[in-house]
Amino acid sequence: MKKKNNLSIFIFIFLLITVVFPIINMLLKIDWKENSFQRLITSSSFQNSLSNSLYVTLIATIISVSIAFFLAYVLNRTKIKHRSLLKLLISLPMLIPSISHGLGLINLFGTNGIISKYLNFNIIGSTGIILGSIIYSFPIAFLIIDDGYFYIDNNLYNVSEVLGMNIWQKFKTVTLCYLKKPLLSAFFAVFTMIFTDYGVALSVGGKYITLPVMLYKEVIGLLDYSKGTMIGLFLLVPALISFLFDTFFKNYENIDSSNQYVIKENKIRDIITHIIVYLIIGFVIILLGSFIYYAFINNVVLNKSFSFIHLEYVINDNLAKYIFNSVFIAILVSLIGTIISYFSAYVVARVKGHFAKILHLLTICTLAIPGIVLGLSYVISFNNSIIYNTFIILIIVNIIHFIATPYLMAYNALLKVNQNYEIVAMTFNIPLYKIIKDVIIPCTKKTIREMFSYFFVNSMVTISAVTFLFNSKTMPLSLLINNYEGNMMLGEAAVVSLIILIVNVLIKSMVYVLNKREDRRKINYEFNEETI
């Protein structure tokens, strides 16, 4: 028990230093005495940026969640084929930085875009921000809503049949009732993502300035940390609301989902919905395909012949160093982050107690801190420390930025493991570490792999959390996109986006293959047990 307490105390101190201290220190740096805050919120630039952010975020969120709900419905309630492949294709936008989606839109609908040559369509401004935000956020909403379908009590559909309910009554009474929490969670999650992101707005916003872009320009361009902190306060609001909602809004529990939903024949429904799904996925593939087009043509205006000129430029621009930096950071973030989040979840799920509740709250509260605000807080708090401008601070900020989701993965998995293992170990005087190593970890291997891949992929694509914390030696690959796009080197930016996509697809594929092998082993083992 003493070792458990030491473990929980260590994690608690780590989170205090890396989460609580930077945020509090950032808030203390605000200059309240000279009415700076009042001058900021009454300025026309701030009010315009705030209204712009609210406008594009609200529209993009509604459309994004609607698309996600439609996709989840089709994949769960129609006779569509290749569901696993379609889910993978839907998740592809998550594997590249948000700024790359803006780049993709420029490739398609920019001044010399592939599609804009045939259509009079201006992508720069609010339209581009809305469209780019939808593309990179709807996969997140889809995953949340798709997971919600698993917890619907399908027996209620049989009851509704007996009661003579029509399709709409079943949908409203059963489906929407059980998907209320996932839908609201998806709405808040997407709203927070879009409201706090500056990648898309920076690439296709033009003169249409949003609040995160204003913060970015104040800190990077003017080095005004006080003003940046005040803007950061407003970016915290939707994330805080989302966090409180997920914490206190209870979902359905003890659902009997063993009875599978029977999909009825409806050819007209299937044809129409499947066409729309393939069109949505097709657009995503075209967007990603535009990177290949721009990466391997000589010049989009003057010479459209196949060429390696952009790839050669990126390679000569220390590409190997930037790839090493990103992969090095991603691997260490994945290893250390998985260990910390797993054992934090172990303490909360299996040790429990009042201290465990505090640790749980402290871990998931990182959901309420946008990456750009977290990065700013680290600049203010660790500016003169030995870890500033090193790989250490980049690794720590990424761990804290992404720790909540892997922690919740581990927490839910550990709750399902038999709670009596530790009691048995104590009875037979077996060391705790042996039970964890030989029993609990093997029972949760699949979850651990998913945690590792989540940390890795997000560390490769993130821009917001690290944008204030790097130097020329530690610069991650994703930030090259920002540099190239700012200099209108779209071919080079496309090359970098493709490299990040390929690396992340490889990692996700490896995890998928390993999990599939484990599932087959389990099936074979269960089959042999029944045969014996």
XYZ file of C-alpha atoms in Angstrom:
532
model
C 0.000 0.000 0.000
C 2.922 2.280 0.741
C 4.221 1.857 -2.829
C 0.770 2.750 -4.163
C 0.759 5.938 -2.086
C 4.278 6.845 -3.258
C 3.175 6.353 -6.859
C 0.081 8.544 -6.467
C 2.069 11.268 -4.671
C 4.683 11.312 -7.441
C 2.030 11.675 -10.171
C 0.202 14.301 -8.124
C 3.375 16.418 -7.726
C 4.152 16.025 -11.427
C 0.698 17.329 -12.381
C 0.930 20.201 -9.896
C 4.205 21.355 -11.468
C 3.163 20.833 -15.098
C -0.523 21.829 -15.003
C -1.503 23.901 -11.955
C 1.665 25.974 -11.591
C 1.895 27.189 -15.244
C -1.780 28.155 -15.454
C -1.837 29.986 -12.115
C 1.459 31.698 -12.914
C 0.072 32.796 -16.289
C -3.030 34.292 -14.673
C -0.889 36.158 -12.137
C 1.018 37.840 -14.979
C -2.054 39.725 -16.154
C -1.682 43.454 -15.623
C -4.948 44.326 -13.872
C -3.786 47.609 -12.293
C -3.572 49.759 -15.407
C -6.979 48.712 -16.737
C -5.276 46.743 -19.514
C -8.030 44.160 -19.439
C -10.756 46.769 -19.896
C -8.843 48.422 -22.749
C -8.483 45.065 -24.453
C -12.119 43.973 -24.295
C -13.368 47.397 -25.409
C -10.999 47.593 -28.397
C -12.535 47.128 -31.836
C -9.863 44.600 -32.864
C -10.682 42.313 -29.935
C -14.447 42.614 -30.380
C -14.168 41.882 -34.094
C -11.912 38.887 -33.442
C -14.276 37.541 -30.780
C -17.367 37.944 -32.966
C -15.517 36.379 -35.918
C -14.500 33.405 -33.775
C -18.002 32.866 -32.421
C -19.542 33.153 -35.901
C -17.286 30.672 -37.725
C -17.115 28.315 -34.732
C -20.870 28.047 -34.261
C -21.613 27.459 -37.960
C -18.735 24.994 -38.403
C -19.671 23.107 -35.227
C -23.315 22.652 -36.233
C -22.355 21.400 -39.708
C -19.505 19.226 -38.399
C -21.645 17.472 -35.762
C -24.468 17.031 -38.296
C -22.099 15.339 -40.766
C -20.658 13.175 -37.982
C -24.127 12.136 -36.820
C -25.132 11.232 -40.363
C -21.975 9.157 -40.901
C -22.414 7.347 -37.571
C -26.057 6.624 -38.409
C -25.207 5.181 -41.829
C -22.378 2.996 -40.498
C -24.528 1.657 -37.643
C -28.058 1.564 -39.059
C -27.726 0.699 -42.757
C -26.365 -2.288 -44.694
C -23.162 -0.551 -45.730
C -20.110 -2.709 -46.438
C -16.472 -2.381 -45.328
C -17.268 -0.501 -42.123
C -13.721 -0.818 -40.721
C -12.175 0.624 -43.888
C -14.693 3.476 -43.997
C -13.978 4.351 -40.350
C -10.274 4.481 -41.176
C -10.893 6.783 -44.154
C -13.145 9.031 -42.060
C -10.378 9.378 -39.454
C -7.687 10.403 -41.992
C -8.104 14.185 -41.409
C -7.011 13.598 -37.791
C -3.578 12.423 -38.976
C -2.352 15.784 -40.295
C -2.099 19.220 -38.611
C -5.087 21.544 -38.795
C -3.040 24.054 -40.784
C -2.633 21.382 -43.484
C -6.401 21.368 -44.033
C -6.217 25.061 -44.805
C -3.357 24.292 -47.183
C -5.459 21.595 -48.852
C -8.287 24.073 -49.400
C -5.848 26.539 -50.966
C -4.635 23.734 -53.237
C -8.201 23.096 -54.359
C -9.873 26.503 -54.189
C -7.036 29.042 -54.011
C -6.131 31.525 -56.740
C -4.475 28.794 -58.802
C -6.356 25.899 -57.210
C -7.228 22.675 -58.972
C -11.005 23.245 -58.728
C -11.148 27.054 -58.542
C -10.090 27.252 -62.187
C -13.510 25.929 -63.114
C -15.571 27.497 -60.310
C -15.730 31.088 -59.114
C -15.198 30.302 -55.450
C -13.302 32.483 -52.970
C -11.902 30.333 -50.166
C -10.105 33.110 -48.290
C -11.963 34.484 -45.258
C -14.765 33.105 -43.140
C -15.806 30.566 -45.807
C -12.386 28.944 -45.822
C -12.173 28.867 -42.019
C -15.605 27.247 -41.730
C -14.890 24.636 -44.403
C -11.405 23.842 -43.067
C -12.696 23.593 -39.496
C -15.443 21.185 -40.564
C -12.973 18.901 -42.341
C -10.559 18.542 -39.454
C -13.178 18.372 -36.663
C -15.929 16.067 -37.966
C -13.842 12.858 -37.472
C -13.596 13.646 -33.724
C -17.362 14.134 -33.496
C -17.915 10.958 -35.513
C -15.830 8.848 -33.117
C -17.754 10.181 -30.105
C -21.199 9.589 -31.657
C -20.212 6.259 -33.228
C -19.104 5.033 -29.803
C -22.465 6.159 -28.406
C -24.311 3.675 -30.631
C -22.594 0.831 -28.773
C -24.363 1.769 -25.533
C -27.908 1.875 -26.911
C -30.143 -0.787 -25.377
C -31.311 -2.481 -28.591
C -34.053 -4.366 -26.721
C -35.994 -1.103 -26.628
C -36.394 -1.218 -30.412
C -38.278 -4.498 -30.004
C -40.463 -2.889 -27.344
C -41.186 0.065 -29.649
C -42.219 -2.394 -32.377
C -44.729 -4.007 -30.021
C -46.068 -0.564 -29.074
C -46.613 0.234 -32.755
C -44.234 3.201 -32.971
C -43.308 4.537 -36.405
C -39.728 5.203 -37.571
C -39.657 8.798 -36.320
C -41.063 7.853 -32.900
C -38.417 5.111 -32.513
C -35.697 7.531 -33.551
C -36.829 10.210 -31.099
C -37.685 7.923 -28.175
C -34.786 5.457 -28.330
C -31.931 6.604 -30.578
C -31.902 10.316 -29.716
C -32.570 9.590 -26.060
C -29.443 7.446 -25.743
C -27.326 9.609 -28.050
C -28.124 12.840 -26.202
C -24.918 12.737 -24.133
C -22.627 11.748 -27.075
C -24.185 14.440 -29.280
C -23.727 17.146 -26.654
C -20.211 15.906 -25.906
C -19.388 16.027 -29.616
C -20.827 19.543 -29.891
C -18.787 20.896 -26.969
C -15.627 19.057 -28.064
C -15.841 20.344 -31.644
C -16.797 23.869 -30.557
C -13.761 23.983 -28.259
C -11.434 22.591 -30.955
C -12.506 25.125 -33.561
C -12.740 28.096 -31.185
C -9.170 27.570 -29.901
C -7.476 26.554 -33.183
C -5.422 29.025 -35.168
C -4.036 26.679 -37.851
C -6.927 26.843 -40.317
C -7.629 30.547 -39.656
C -3.965 31.430 -40.127
C -3.737 29.642 -43.483
C -7.045 30.616 -45.146
C -8.407 33.421 -42.960
C -6.671 36.287 -44.753
C -7.783 39.520 -43.083
C -10.556 37.693 -41.228
C -8.883 37.556 -37.791
C -10.092 35.148 -35.114
C -9.223 35.205 -31.416
C -6.500 32.478 -31.538
C -4.841 34.232 -34.494
C -4.924 37.499 -32.548
C -3.243 35.747 -29.584
C -0.664 34.188 -31.907
C 0.218 37.548 -33.468
C 0.390 39.328 -30.105
C 2.802 36.762 -28.658
C 4.883 35.832 -31.721
C 4.827 39.207 -33.468
C 4.755 41.702 -30.579
C 5.969 39.546 -27.644
C 3.112 40.959 -25.559
C 2.620 38.092 -23.095
C 0.262 40.040 -20.841
C -2.151 40.763 -23.673
C -1.782 37.222 -24.953
C -2.684 35.899 -21.510
C -5.812 38.029 -21.361
C -6.916 36.705 -24.755
C -6.107 33.206 -23.516
C -8.656 33.659 -20.722
C -11.445 33.856 -23.298
C -10.149 30.750 -25.066
C -10.418 28.874 -21.768
C -14.167 29.527 -21.405
C -15.647 27.031 -23.935
C -13.074 24.391 -22.951
C -14.018 24.848 -19.282
C -17.737 24.513 -20.076
C -17.028 21.357 -22.086
C -14.983 19.936 -19.212
C -17.703 20.648 -16.631
C -20.346 19.107 -18.893
C -18.392 15.872 -19.381
C -17.616 15.700 -15.667
C -21.096 16.192 -14.242
C -23.478 15.116 -17.030
C -24.180 11.450 -16.362
C -24.582 8.947 -19.163
C -26.666 5.779 -19.206
C -25.093 2.932 -17.229
C -25.600 -0.823 -17.055
C -26.884 -0.966 -20.617
C -27.627 -4.384 -22.099
C -26.090 -4.051 -25.563
C -25.743 -7.812 -26.098
C -28.851 -7.916 -28.287
C -27.686 -6.694 -31.700
C -29.689 -4.201 -33.720
C -31.402 -5.827 -36.694
C -31.036 -3.664 -39.814
C -34.124 -3.898 -41.989
C -34.043 -3.966 -45.776
C -34.530 -0.532 -47.360
C -32.792 -0.205 -50.714
C -33.774 3.429 -51.349
C -32.449 4.489 -47.917
C -29.233 2.553 -48.424
C -28.550 3.862 -51.926
C -29.101 7.525 -51.000
C -27.185 7.437 -47.710
C -24.292 5.392 -49.115
C -23.838 7.793 -52.032
C -23.629 10.748 -49.621
C -21.110 8.893 -47.393
C -18.891 8.085 -50.374
C -19.106 11.707 -51.558
C -17.968 12.977 -48.134
C -15.095 10.478 -47.977
C -14.297 11.215 -51.620
C -13.904 14.916 -50.845
C -11.539 14.087 -47.961
C -9.459 11.882 -50.274
C -9.394 14.605 -52.955
C -8.227 17.109 -50.330
C -5.418 14.808 -49.228
C -4.680 13.916 -52.846
C -4.098 17.593 -53.584
C -0.966 17.367 -51.440
C 0.426 14.745 -53.810
C -0.414 16.937 -56.813
C 1.249 20.041 -55.382
C 4.200 18.099 -53.983
C 5.190 16.546 -57.300
C 4.568 19.176 -59.964
C 7.187 21.742 -60.904
C 5.066 24.898 -60.754
C 1.300 25.138 -60.450
C 1.152 28.172 -62.788
C 4.064 27.979 -65.218
C 5.137 24.352 -65.466
C 2.880 21.482 -64.401
C 5.265 18.711 -65.322
C 6.132 15.986 -62.799
C 9.064 17.032 -60.626
C 10.918 16.282 -57.385
C 11.941 19.924 -56.994
C 9.846 20.536 -53.868
C 10.920 17.274 -52.251
C 14.572 18.058 -53.011
C 14.235 21.530 -51.482
C 12.685 20.143 -48.294
C 15.346 17.420 -48.062
C 18.107 20.013 -48.446
C 16.395 22.190 -45.828
C 17.443 19.819 -43.018
C 14.388 17.582 -43.433
C 16.126 14.692 -41.677
C 16.699 16.848 -38.603
C 13.048 17.925 -38.392
C 11.782 14.358 -38.897
C 14.154 13.176 -36.172
C 12.945 15.947 -33.845
C 9.276 15.097 -34.358
C 9.684 11.318 -34.170
C 12.008 11.626 -31.167
C 9.520 13.865 -29.356
C 6.550 11.681 -30.367
C 8.196 8.447 -29.191
C 9.227 9.874 -25.814
C 5.844 11.542 -25.344
C 4.164 8.219 -26.178
C 6.357 6.159 -23.846
C 6.425 8.550 -20.881
C 2.851 9.755 -21.400
C 1.495 6.204 -21.600
C 3.335 5.220 -18.400
C 2.166 8.290 -16.457
C -1.436 8.181 -17.675
C -1.672 4.382 -17.197
C -0.407 4.396 -13.615
C -2.426 7.505 -12.828
C -5.499 5.601 -14.019
C -4.373 2.568 -12.003
C -4.219 4.600 -8.799
C -7.664 6.104 -9.411
C -9.427 2.970 -10.702
C -7.951 0.377 -8.342
C -6.527 2.160 -5.275
C -9.336 4.727 -4.995
C -9.943 6.960 -1.953
C -10.238 10.762 -1.598
C -6.713 11.412 -2.862
C -7.476 9.345 -5.970
C -10.501 11.561 -6.683
C -8.283 14.653 -6.553
C -5.823 12.978 -8.919
C -8.660 12.053 -11.284
C -9.973 15.625 -11.363
C -6.495 17.064 -11.834
C -5.781 14.724 -14.759
C -8.985 15.279 -16.708
C -8.943 19.054 -16.090
C -6.245 19.228 -18.799
C -9.157 18.825 -21.236
C -10.117 22.396 -20.331
C -6.765 23.889 -21.375
C -6.391 24.669 -25.106
C -2.969 23.890 -26.562
C -2.156 27.495 -27.436
C -2.997 28.614 -23.865
C -0.964 25.763 -22.359
C 2.016 26.682 -24.549
C 1.743 30.332 -23.521
C 1.609 29.388 -19.842
C 4.806 27.345 -20.284
C 6.569 30.297 -21.921
C 5.663 32.543 -18.997
C 6.425 29.973 -16.295
C 9.612 28.311 -17.605
C 11.154 31.119 -19.656
C 14.332 31.324 -17.559
C 14.562 27.666 -16.569
C 17.077 25.059 -17.778
C 14.367 23.169 -19.696
C 13.304 26.158 -21.833
C 14.151 25.749 -25.544
C 14.964 22.072 -25.002
C 13.311 18.811 -26.004
C 12.313 18.323 -22.369
C 9.789 21.159 -22.331
C 8.352 20.069 -25.706
C 7.901 16.525 -24.402
C 6.283 17.686 -21.158
C 3.873 20.125 -22.821
C 2.746 17.435 -25.284
C 2.191 14.916 -22.491
C 0.048 17.383 -20.547
C -1.786 18.552 -23.665
C -2.923 15.032 -24.581
C -2.885 13.112 -21.284
C -6.623 13.260 -20.505
C -7.871 11.001 -23.315
C -5.304 8.179 -22.835
C -5.910 8.428 -19.088
C -9.647 7.892 -19.622
C -8.903 4.969 -21.975
C -6.800 3.302 -19.265
C -9.253 4.214 -16.498
C -12.193 2.563 -18.303
C -10.098 -0.511 -19.200
C -8.778 -0.983 -15.639
C -12.278 -0.790 -14.184
C -13.201 -3.843 -16.274
C -10.282 -5.920 -14.932
C -11.200 -8.107 -11.929
C -10.823 -5.959 -8.823
C -9.774 -8.911 -6.623
C -6.316 -9.483 -8.115
C -4.603 -7.171 -5.610
C -6.413 -8.799 -2.698
C -5.278 -12.242 -3.851
C -1.709 -10.909 -4.194
C -1.749 -9.603 -0.624
C -3.159 -12.894 0.664
C -0.383 -14.946 -0.948
C 2.299 -12.310 -0.273
C 2.891 -11.683 -4.005
C 4.599 -8.342 -4.775
C 2.255 -5.788 -6.322
C 4.554 -5.113 -9.275
C 4.295 -8.784 -10.329
C 0.496 -8.628 -10.403
C 0.657 -5.449 -12.494
C 3.338 -6.863 -14.844
C 2.034 -10.412 -15.232
C -1.739 -9.974 -14.964
C -3.126 -6.434 -15.245
C -0.923 -5.118 -18.074
C -1.494 -8.228 -20.275
C -5.248 -7.785 -19.740
C -5.068 -4.203 -21.040
C -2.447 -4.523 -23.819
C -4.865 -3.404 -26.513
C -5.722 -0.233 -24.612
C -2.035 0.495 -23.974
C -1.318 0.283 -27.712
C -4.184 2.687 -28.434
C -2.842 5.069 -25.771
C 0.630 4.942 -27.344
C -0.691 5.640 -30.844
C -2.903 8.489 -29.577
C 0.075 10.231 -27.969
C 2.275 9.598 -31.023
C -0.148 10.800 -33.704
C -1.159 13.937 -31.803
C 2.454 14.798 -30.986
C 3.279 14.590 -34.697
C 0.435 16.883 -35.788
C 0.254 19.429 -32.964
C 1.235 23.013 -33.640
C -0.588 25.048 -31.008
C 1.041 23.605 -27.870
C 4.637 23.862 -29.141
C 4.455 26.999 -31.253
C 6.022 29.224 -28.545
C 8.503 26.693 -27.124
C 10.902 25.585 -29.863
C 14.183 26.892 -31.240
C 16.146 26.114 -34.402
C 17.559 22.907 -32.864
C 14.307 21.494 -31.448
C 11.791 22.620 -34.085
C 9.221 19.868 -34.888
C 8.357 18.921 -38.460
C 4.755 20.200 -38.231
C 5.923 23.793 -37.749
C 7.671 23.679 -41.135
C 4.224 23.755 -42.738
C 3.574 27.116 -41.089
C 6.897 28.495 -42.344
C 6.516 27.260 -45.916
C 2.897 28.330 -46.234
C 3.724 31.790 -44.882
C 6.246 32.140 -47.721
C 3.717 30.775 -50.253
C 5.843 27.645 -50.788
C 2.796 25.411 -51.124
C 4.642 22.542 -52.791
C 7.104 22.298 -49.912
C 4.284 22.558 -47.348
C 2.446 19.769 -49.187
C 5.546 17.543 -48.993
C 5.788 18.016 -45.218
C 2.054 17.325 -44.767
C 2.418 14.096 -46.771
C 5.375 12.954 -44.664
C 3.440 13.496 -41.423
C 0.428 11.664 -42.879
C 2.557 8.693 -43.973
C 4.275 8.386 -40.573
C 0.962 8.515 -38.718
C -0.731 6.043 -41.062
C 2.165 3.630 -40.495
C 1.813 3.901 -36.702
C -1.979 3.474 -36.803
C -1.618 0.522 -39.186
C 0.899 -1.178 -36.894
C -1.412 -0.800 -33.914
C -4.378 -2.056 -35.973
C -2.446 -5.168 -37.109
C -1.234 -5.947 -33.566
C -4.743 -5.588 -32.162
C -6.194 -7.782 -34.917
C -3.619 -10.494 -34.174
C -4.506 -10.377 -30.498
C -8.221 -10.641 -31.315
C -7.542 -13.705 -33.495
C -5.502 -15.332 -30.723
C -8.356 -14.774 -28.297
C -10.890 -16.273 -30.714
C -8.658 -19.308 -31.327
C -8.097 -19.746 -27.583
C -11.822 -19.558 -26.825
C -12.546 -22.001 -29.682
C -9.971 -24.487 -28.348
C -11.380 -24.148 -24.823
C -14.877 -24.963 -26.080
C -13.543 -27.887 -28.158
C -11.750 -29.351 -25.142
